[in-house]
Amino acid sequence: MKSILTVCRKELSDHLGSRRYLLLFALIVVLSVLSAYTGADYIRDNPNVSFTNIFSGSMNNSFSFIYLMVLFGPIIGLALGFDAINRERTRGSLSVVLSQPIFRDSILNGKFLAGIAALSLLTISTVGIITGIAIPLLGFGPGVDEIIRIGSFTLLTILYLSIWLAVGLLFSTITKNTTTSILASISTWLLFSILMTVIATMVANAVIPVELPGGFQAMTRTVNPSPDGANGELGAFNQTMRFTQNATIFDQTQLEDYMETQEANADLELAIQSISPTYLYEEASQSLLGVTEGGFGAGGNPFQALDTSQSVSSSWPQVTVLAVVLIACFASSYMLFLRQEIRAGG
């Protein structure tokens, strides 16, 4: 344990003093301040929402703290882990460290704990800055229930960032040079943070295609411009209603099949998106903050807040999956690192 803490202190000192970490820290702080002002404007325009909406903003707002973590969070975690092992192996310093009276697993554990500590410092600082800015802007602060929600959301964010740290550490253990590691890290980030939604939609539409029933098509062709005359608009309205009613009655079975197919298509798309840690984090964040029951993507009502116990229970499946992903990535790195042959000079 002592050797793990020694490695952790050394790696944490390197992180906090590196330009890479400081630049990412400054970028996240600046963007978080801007998101705090955006969230404060939304709360002022909607007095019925809670203080926790400072982190989520409105349903149509793409510039919130949750969105920032979904998009930039993986970059932060990967940046701290993609060269943790192969950089020292290339320099030859890893074999020197292992020649000391220190266990090999202590190196990996210390590096991982140092990365989590650096990510925790970044997350707690940004959440504190957003909360501190929002209080004077809104004229009120969070209550006890909202403080619990914010604390749970902070822990969830640390867990989410730690997953990407573990992914970067895994690539650093597998690959022999940092170039390959960073390319693999960027590809993984693009896949799960940006491309997964597109892939899920394409696969769902290919497996379960959704086509409009014949009644809808007939109704579309029937609605023509209104005829000339004093009662043209009324006549066109009655004609539209008549054909709409006939199409609905005539194609009731088709409409039911269409709705079932559409629901199955949406379920498959959500199931594919659930593979992505970013999607799981976003859904769990919205539940923990009590923003909406169904989540923004499900068309939920942003004014329909859940109580704390319901928020925790509804987000628990996503949190469990995220924890399993974290353990799996780190365990893979651990086993690979212990079995690797490390020679002097790389």
Tab-separated table of C-alpha atoms in Angstrom, residues 3-345:
chain	number	residue	atom	x	y	z
A	3	SER	CA	4.403	1.830	-2.650
A	4	ILE	CA	1.032	2.514	-4.301
A	5	LEU	CA	0.715	5.821	-2.466
A	6	THR	CA	4.277	6.732	-3.404
A	7	VAL	CA	3.567	6.188	-7.100
A	8	CYS	CA	0.228	7.980	-6.741
A	9	ARG	CA	1.807	11.090	-5.211
A	10	LYS	CA	4.476	11.205	-7.898
A	11	GLU	CA	1.981	10.770	-10.759
A	12	LEU	CA	-0.469	13.260	-9.264
A	13	SER	CA	2.295	15.825	-8.982
A	14	ASP	CA	3.152	15.223	-12.633
A	15	HIS	CA	-0.499	15.646	-13.668
A	16	LEU	CA	-1.053	18.859	-11.743
A	17	GLY	CA	2.144	20.367	-13.107
A	18	SER	CA	1.688	19.307	-16.735
A	19	ARG	CA	0.613	21.790	-19.386
A	20	ARG	CA	-1.789	19.250	-20.813
A	21	TYR	CA	-3.794	19.015	-17.604
A	22	LEU	CA	-3.688	22.744	-16.901
A	23	LEU	CA	-4.901	23.617	-20.404
A	24	LEU	CA	-7.756	21.127	-20.205
A	25	PHE	CA	-8.612	22.352	-16.713
A	26	ALA	CA	-8.716	25.975	-17.905
A	27	LEU	CA	-10.832	25.052	-20.934
A	28	ILE	CA	-13.398	23.185	-18.849
A	29	VAL	CA	-13.572	26.008	-16.301
A	30	VAL	CA	-14.204	28.633	-18.993
A	31	LEU	CA	-16.873	26.527	-20.691
A	32	SER	CA	-18.445	25.698	-17.327
A	33	VAL	CA	-18.723	29.388	-16.461
A	34	LEU	CA	-20.497	30.021	-19.757
A	35	SER	CA	-22.831	27.084	-19.145
A	36	ALA	CA	-23.605	28.470	-15.676
A	37	TYR	CA	-24.832	31.729	-17.201
A	38	THR	CA	-26.892	29.784	-19.736
A	39	GLY	CA	-28.431	27.644	-17.008
A	40	ALA	CA	-29.140	30.697	-14.861
A	41	ASP	CA	-30.991	32.348	-17.748
A	42	TYR	CA	-33.102	29.238	-18.179
A	43	ILE	CA	-33.997	29.105	-14.474
A	44	ARG	CA	-34.914	32.806	-14.449
A	45	ASP	CA	-37.193	32.261	-17.443
A	46	ASN	CA	-38.775	29.214	-15.764
A	47	PRO	CA	-39.212	29.950	-12.038
A	48	ASN	CA	-40.815	26.554	-11.381
A	49	VAL	CA	-37.678	24.534	-12.119
A	50	SER	CA	-35.172	23.582	-9.434
A	51	PHE	CA	-31.648	24.832	-8.840
A	52	THR	CA	-30.182	21.637	-10.313
A	53	ASN	CA	-31.242	22.787	-13.773
A	54	ILE	CA	-28.161	24.998	-13.673
A	55	PHE	CA	-26.269	21.884	-14.819
A	56	SER	CA	-28.760	20.667	-17.410
A	57	GLY	CA	-30.325	23.794	-18.887
A	58	SER	CA	-33.360	23.493	-21.105
A	59	MET	CA	-34.443	20.509	-23.152
A	60	ASN	CA	-33.251	22.128	-26.374
A	61	ASN	CA	-30.087	23.620	-24.907
A	62	SER	CA	-26.936	21.985	-26.223
A	63	PHE	CA	-24.608	24.100	-24.071
A	64	SER	CA	-24.946	22.729	-20.566
A	65	PHE	CA	-22.494	21.208	-18.119
A	66	ILE	CA	-23.877	17.742	-18.867
A	67	TYR	CA	-23.305	18.317	-22.573
A	68	LEU	CA	-19.769	19.545	-21.893
A	69	MET	CA	-18.958	16.412	-19.924
A	70	VAL	CA	-20.521	14.185	-22.579
A	71	LEU	CA	-18.433	15.783	-25.319
A	72	PHE	CA	-15.194	16.862	-23.601
A	73	GLY	CA	-15.149	14.533	-20.593
A	74	PRO	CA	-13.751	11.597	-22.576
A	75	ILE	CA	-10.947	13.801	-23.897
A	76	ILE	CA	-9.915	14.699	-20.351
A	77	GLY	CA	-9.891	11.101	-19.146
A	78	LEU	CA	-8.091	9.797	-22.222
A	79	ALA	CA	-5.516	12.598	-22.055
A	80	LEU	CA	-4.445	11.468	-18.589
A	81	GLY	CA	-4.173	7.787	-19.463
A	82	PHE	CA	-3.268	7.237	-23.107
A	83	ASP	CA	0.514	7.433	-22.482
A	84	ALA	CA	0.731	6.388	-18.840
A	85	ILE	CA	2.533	3.092	-19.561
A	86	ASN	CA	3.949	3.137	-23.087
A	87	ARG	CA	5.609	6.520	-22.603
A	88	GLU	CA	7.723	5.211	-19.742
A	89	ARG	CA	8.352	1.981	-21.600
A	90	THR	CA	9.662	3.944	-24.606
A	91	ARG	CA	11.888	6.112	-22.429
A	92	GLY	CA	13.225	3.096	-20.570
A	93	SER	CA	12.222	4.505	-17.199
A	94	LEU	CA	9.716	1.734	-16.537
A	95	SER	CA	12.414	-0.931	-16.282
A	96	VAL	CA	14.376	1.327	-13.945
A	97	VAL	CA	11.362	1.711	-11.655
A	98	LEU	CA	10.750	-2.030	-11.645
A	99	SER	CA	14.357	-2.624	-10.606
A	100	GLN	CA	13.502	-0.926	-7.310
A	101	PRO	CA	11.829	-2.796	-4.438
A	102	ILE	CA	8.337	-2.111	-5.749
A	103	PHE	CA	5.667	-4.464	-7.026
A	104	ARG	CA	4.608	-4.192	-10.640
A	105	ASP	CA	0.919	-3.866	-9.792
A	106	SER	CA	1.721	-0.930	-7.505
A	107	ILE	CA	2.785	1.077	-10.555
A	108	LEU	CA	-0.502	0.567	-12.382
A	109	ASN	CA	-2.613	1.055	-9.260
A	110	GLY	CA	-0.739	4.225	-8.344
A	111	LYS	CA	-1.107	5.688	-11.823
A	112	PHE	CA	-4.817	4.899	-11.881
A	113	LEU	CA	-5.451	6.398	-8.437
A	114	ALA	CA	-3.497	9.522	-9.395
A	115	GLY	CA	-5.617	9.921	-12.513
A	116	ILE	CA	-8.827	9.548	-10.516
A	117	ALA	CA	-7.576	12.121	-8.005
A	118	ALA	CA	-6.788	14.602	-10.798
A	119	LEU	CA	-10.201	14.044	-12.399
A	120	SER	CA	-11.924	14.399	-9.021
A	121	LEU	CA	-10.174	17.713	-8.426
A	122	LEU	CA	-11.284	18.976	-11.829
A	123	THR	CA	-14.882	17.816	-11.385
A	124	ILE	CA	-15.359	19.116	-7.844
A	125	SER	CA	-13.775	22.444	-8.769
A	126	THR	CA	-15.967	23.000	-11.823
A	127	VAL	CA	-19.153	21.953	-10.028
A	128	GLY	CA	-18.253	24.289	-7.163
A	129	ILE	CA	-17.536	27.152	-9.565
A	130	ILE	CA	-20.855	26.677	-11.373
A	131	THR	CA	-22.749	26.559	-8.084
A	132	GLY	CA	-20.903	29.609	-6.748
A	133	ILE	CA	-21.683	31.618	-9.881
A	134	ALA	CA	-25.323	30.552	-9.974
A	135	ILE	CA	-26.166	31.578	-6.397
A	136	PRO	CA	-25.611	35.356	-6.840
A	137	LEU	CA	-27.097	35.260	-10.342
A	138	LEU	CA	-30.319	33.629	-9.140
A	139	GLY	CA	-30.490	35.140	-5.676
A	140	PHE	CA	-30.969	31.768	-3.980
A	141	GLY	CA	-28.984	28.607	-3.400
A	142	PRO	CA	-29.662	24.884	-3.427
A	143	GLY	CA	-31.686	23.249	-0.682
A	144	VAL	CA	-30.749	20.095	1.193
A	145	ASP	CA	-32.377	17.836	-1.395
A	146	GLU	CA	-30.667	19.679	-4.228
A	147	ILE	CA	-27.288	19.498	-2.474
A	148	ILE	CA	-27.683	15.715	-2.280
A	149	ARG	CA	-28.534	15.630	-5.964
A	150	ILE	CA	-25.530	17.776	-6.889
A	151	GLY	CA	-23.242	15.617	-4.752
A	152	SER	CA	-24.541	12.438	-6.393
A	153	PHE	CA	-24.151	14.020	-9.814
A	154	THR	CA	-20.556	14.957	-8.979
A	155	LEU	CA	-19.724	11.369	-8.011
A	156	LEU	CA	-21.376	10.129	-11.198
A	157	THR	CA	-19.279	12.522	-13.277
A	158	ILE	CA	-16.089	11.309	-11.590
A	159	LEU	CA	-17.114	7.722	-12.365
A	160	TYR	CA	-17.772	8.645	-15.992
A	161	LEU	CA	-14.421	10.385	-16.425
A	162	SER	CA	-12.650	7.490	-14.700
A	163	ILE	CA	-14.020	5.125	-17.334
A	164	TRP	CA	-12.238	7.073	-20.053
A	165	LEU	CA	-9.116	7.176	-17.911
A	166	ALA	CA	-9.262	3.376	-17.725
A	167	VAL	CA	-9.805	3.159	-21.491
A	168	GLY	CA	-6.753	5.336	-22.103
A	169	LEU	CA	-4.748	3.246	-19.643
A	170	LEU	CA	-5.824	0.099	-21.468
A	171	PHE	CA	-4.658	1.437	-24.828
A	172	SER	CA	-1.413	2.580	-23.225
A	173	THR	CA	-0.838	-0.944	-21.946
A	174	ILE	CA	-1.732	-2.679	-25.209
A	175	THR	CA	0.174	-0.449	-27.634
A	176	LYS	CA	3.934	0.079	-27.698
A	177	ASN	CA	3.994	3.753	-28.725
A	178	THR	CA	1.964	6.808	-27.815
A	179	THR	CA	0.964	7.591	-31.415
A	180	THR	CA	-0.987	4.365	-31.789
A	181	SER	CA	-2.461	4.819	-28.339
A	182	ILE	CA	-3.746	8.327	-28.992
A	183	LEU	CA	-5.210	7.316	-32.368
A	184	ALA	CA	-7.058	4.425	-30.737
A	185	SER	CA	-8.261	6.739	-27.961
A	186	ILE	CA	-9.556	9.357	-30.396
A	187	SER	CA	-11.304	6.687	-32.474
A	188	THR	CA	-13.029	5.332	-29.380
A	189	TRP	CA	-14.111	8.827	-28.351
A	190	LEU	CA	-15.550	9.570	-31.797
A	191	LEU	CA	-17.362	6.243	-31.886
A	192	PHE	CA	-19.101	6.425	-28.523
A	193	SER	CA	-19.562	10.197	-28.165
A	194	ILE	CA	-20.529	11.247	-31.687
A	195	LEU	CA	-21.079	8.360	-34.109
A	196	MET	CA	-23.042	5.985	-31.882
A	197	THR	CA	-26.305	7.916	-32.325
A	198	VAL	CA	-25.979	7.807	-36.111
A	199	ILE	CA	-25.052	4.118	-36.076
A	200	ALA	CA	-27.974	3.264	-33.788
A	201	THR	CA	-30.435	5.053	-36.075
A	202	MET	CA	-29.079	3.379	-39.205
A	203	VAL	CA	-29.099	-0.110	-37.688
A	204	ALA	CA	-32.591	0.316	-36.225
A	205	ASN	CA	-33.986	1.526	-39.558
A	206	ALA	CA	-32.281	-1.340	-41.403
A	207	VAL	CA	-33.453	-4.065	-39.007
A	208	ILE	CA	-36.921	-2.650	-38.297
A	209	PRO	CA	-37.850	-0.288	-41.152
A	210	VAL	CA	-40.721	2.070	-40.416
A	211	GLU	CA	-43.013	2.840	-43.347
A	212	LEU	CA	-46.125	4.991	-43.324
A	213	PRO	CA	-49.329	2.967	-43.767
A	214	GLY	CA	-51.374	3.333	-46.917
A	215	GLY	CA	-54.011	5.405	-45.150
A	216	PHE	CA	-51.508	8.140	-44.380
A	217	GLN	CA	-50.324	8.183	-47.989
A	218	ALA	CA	-53.882	8.355	-49.336
A	219	MET	CA	-54.689	11.144	-46.920
A	220	THR	CA	-51.651	13.106	-48.095
A	221	ARG	CA	-52.680	12.813	-51.726
A	222	THR	CA	-56.289	13.749	-50.964
A	223	VAL	CA	-55.658	17.090	-49.253
A	224	ASN	CA	-55.772	19.520	-52.193
A	225	PRO	CA	-55.872	23.324	-52.348
A	226	SER	CA	-59.278	24.721	-51.462
A	227	PRO	CA	-61.676	25.350	-54.385
A	228	ASP	CA	-62.762	28.808	-55.431
A	229	GLY	CA	-65.797	30.329	-53.839
A	230	ALA	CA	-66.960	31.953	-50.644
A	231	ASN	CA	-67.017	28.666	-48.741
A	232	GLY	CA	-63.782	27.329	-50.266
A	233	GLU	CA	-61.803	27.193	-47.007
A	234	LEU	CA	-64.673	25.580	-45.108
A	235	GLY	CA	-65.242	23.091	-47.910
A	236	ALA	CA	-61.561	22.161	-47.967
A	237	PHE	CA	-61.597	21.746	-44.169
A	238	ASN	CA	-64.643	19.451	-44.306
A	239	GLN	CA	-63.069	17.492	-47.155
A	240	THR	CA	-59.850	17.050	-45.186
A	241	MET	CA	-61.714	15.916	-42.081
A	242	ARG	CA	-63.837	13.481	-44.121
A	243	PHE	CA	-60.857	11.809	-45.775
A	244	THR	CA	-58.878	11.796	-42.519
A	245	GLN	CA	-61.706	10.056	-40.702
A	246	ASN	CA	-62.212	7.514	-43.479
A	247	ALA	CA	-58.491	6.739	-43.669
A	248	THR	CA	-58.296	6.267	-39.900
A	249	ILE	CA	-61.285	3.932	-39.768
A	250	PHE	CA	-60.350	1.999	-42.888
A	251	ASP	CA	-56.687	1.502	-41.946
A	252	GLN	CA	-57.025	0.994	-38.187
A	253	THR	CA	-55.059	-2.259	-38.298
A	254	GLN	CA	-52.343	-0.659	-40.389
A	255	LEU	CA	-52.093	2.233	-37.972
A	256	GLU	CA	-51.720	-0.122	-35.014
A	257	ASP	CA	-49.013	-2.079	-36.835
A	258	TYR	CA	-47.291	1.179	-37.707
A	259	MET	CA	-47.261	2.333	-34.082
A	260	GLU	CA	-45.928	-1.039	-32.896
A	261	THR	CA	-43.204	-1.002	-35.539
A	262	GLN	CA	-42.255	2.549	-34.647
A	263	GLU	CA	-42.049	1.626	-30.960
A	264	ALA	CA	-39.916	-1.435	-31.710
A	265	ASN	CA	-37.639	0.704	-33.876
A	266	ALA	CA	-37.214	3.237	-31.062
A	267	ASP	CA	-36.547	0.485	-28.497
A	268	LEU	CA	-33.848	-1.050	-30.686
A	269	GLU	CA	-32.240	2.341	-31.250
A	270	LEU	CA	-32.144	3.043	-27.508
A	271	ALA	CA	-30.750	-0.435	-26.829
A	272	ILE	CA	-27.882	0.181	-29.246
A	273	GLN	CA	-27.206	3.624	-27.796
A	274	SER	CA	-27.072	2.081	-24.325
A	275	ILE	CA	-23.766	0.496	-25.321
A	276	SER	CA	-22.213	3.962	-25.158
A	277	PRO	CA	-21.020	5.225	-21.745
A	278	THR	CA	-21.880	8.767	-22.854
A	279	TYR	CA	-25.543	7.849	-23.309
A	280	LEU	CA	-25.666	6.065	-19.958
A	281	TYR	CA	-24.030	9.037	-18.246
A	282	GLU	CA	-26.459	11.503	-19.800
A	283	GLU	CA	-29.502	9.466	-18.802
A	284	ALA	CA	-28.241	8.909	-15.254
A	285	SER	CA	-27.333	12.593	-14.872
A	286	GLN	CA	-30.795	13.752	-15.832
A	287	SER	CA	-32.346	11.284	-13.394
A	288	LEU	CA	-30.057	12.212	-10.493
A	289	LEU	CA	-30.606	15.926	-11.029
A	290	GLY	CA	-34.357	15.348	-11.087
A	291	VAL	CA	-34.735	17.053	-14.435
A	292	THR	CA	-37.172	14.684	-16.105
A	293	GLU	CA	-38.434	11.154	-15.790
A	294	GLY	CA	-37.946	10.110	-19.376
A	295	GLY	CA	-34.848	12.092	-20.209
A	296	PHE	CA	-34.575	14.850	-22.765
A	297	GLY	CA	-34.114	12.456	-25.632
A	298	ALA	CA	-37.337	10.679	-24.732
A	299	GLY	CA	-39.326	13.866	-24.932
A	300	GLY	CA	-39.802	14.154	-21.195
A	301	ASN	CA	-41.239	17.167	-19.457
A	302	PRO	CA	-38.437	19.262	-17.920
A	303	PHE	CA	-40.832	20.443	-15.204
A	304	GLN	CA	-41.635	16.892	-14.042
A	305	ALA	CA	-39.052	16.328	-11.314
A	306	LEU	CA	-38.564	13.105	-9.387
A	307	ASP	CA	-37.858	12.967	-5.680
A	308	THR	CA	-34.406	11.928	-4.521
A	309	SER	CA	-35.188	8.261	-3.876
A	310	GLN	CA	-36.866	7.891	-7.263
A	311	SER	CA	-33.951	9.635	-8.947
A	312	VAL	CA	-31.431	7.265	-7.380
A	313	SER	CA	-33.477	4.159	-8.174
A	314	SER	CA	-34.116	5.195	-11.779
A	315	SER	CA	-30.434	5.968	-12.389
A	316	TRP	CA	-29.069	2.905	-10.593
A	317	PRO	CA	-29.069	0.601	-13.668
A	318	GLN	CA	-26.996	3.098	-15.666
A	319	VAL	CA	-24.607	3.651	-12.757
A	320	THR	CA	-24.167	-0.106	-12.342
A	321	VAL	CA	-23.311	-0.583	-16.013
A	322	LEU	CA	-20.828	2.303	-15.894
A	323	ALA	CA	-19.147	0.775	-12.838
A	324	VAL	CA	-18.913	-2.603	-14.584
A	325	VAL	CA	-17.326	-0.973	-17.646
A	326	LEU	CA	-14.791	0.783	-15.414
A	327	ILE	CA	-13.854	-2.426	-13.610
A	328	ALA	CA	-13.614	-4.379	-16.874
A	329	CYS	CA	-11.301	-1.838	-18.520
A	330	PHE	CA	-9.005	-1.539	-15.519
A	331	ALA	CA	-8.947	-5.297	-14.897
A	332	SER	CA	-7.939	-5.856	-18.524
A	333	SER	CA	-5.107	-3.351	-18.177
A	334	TYR	CA	-4.055	-4.938	-14.889
A	335	MET	CA	-3.838	-8.471	-16.273
A	336	LEU	CA	-2.049	-7.399	-19.454
A	337	PHE	CA	0.479	-5.282	-17.593
A	338	LEU	CA	1.354	-8.045	-15.144
A	339	ARG	CA	2.001	-10.494	-17.993
A	340	GLN	CA	4.032	-8.187	-20.211
A	341	GLU	CA	7.764	-8.598	-20.553
A	342	ILE	CA	9.550	-5.336	-19.805
A	343	ARG	CA	13.189	-5.142	-20.748
A	344	ALA	CA	15.803	-2.532	-20.003
A	345	GLY	CA	15.727	0.286	-22.531
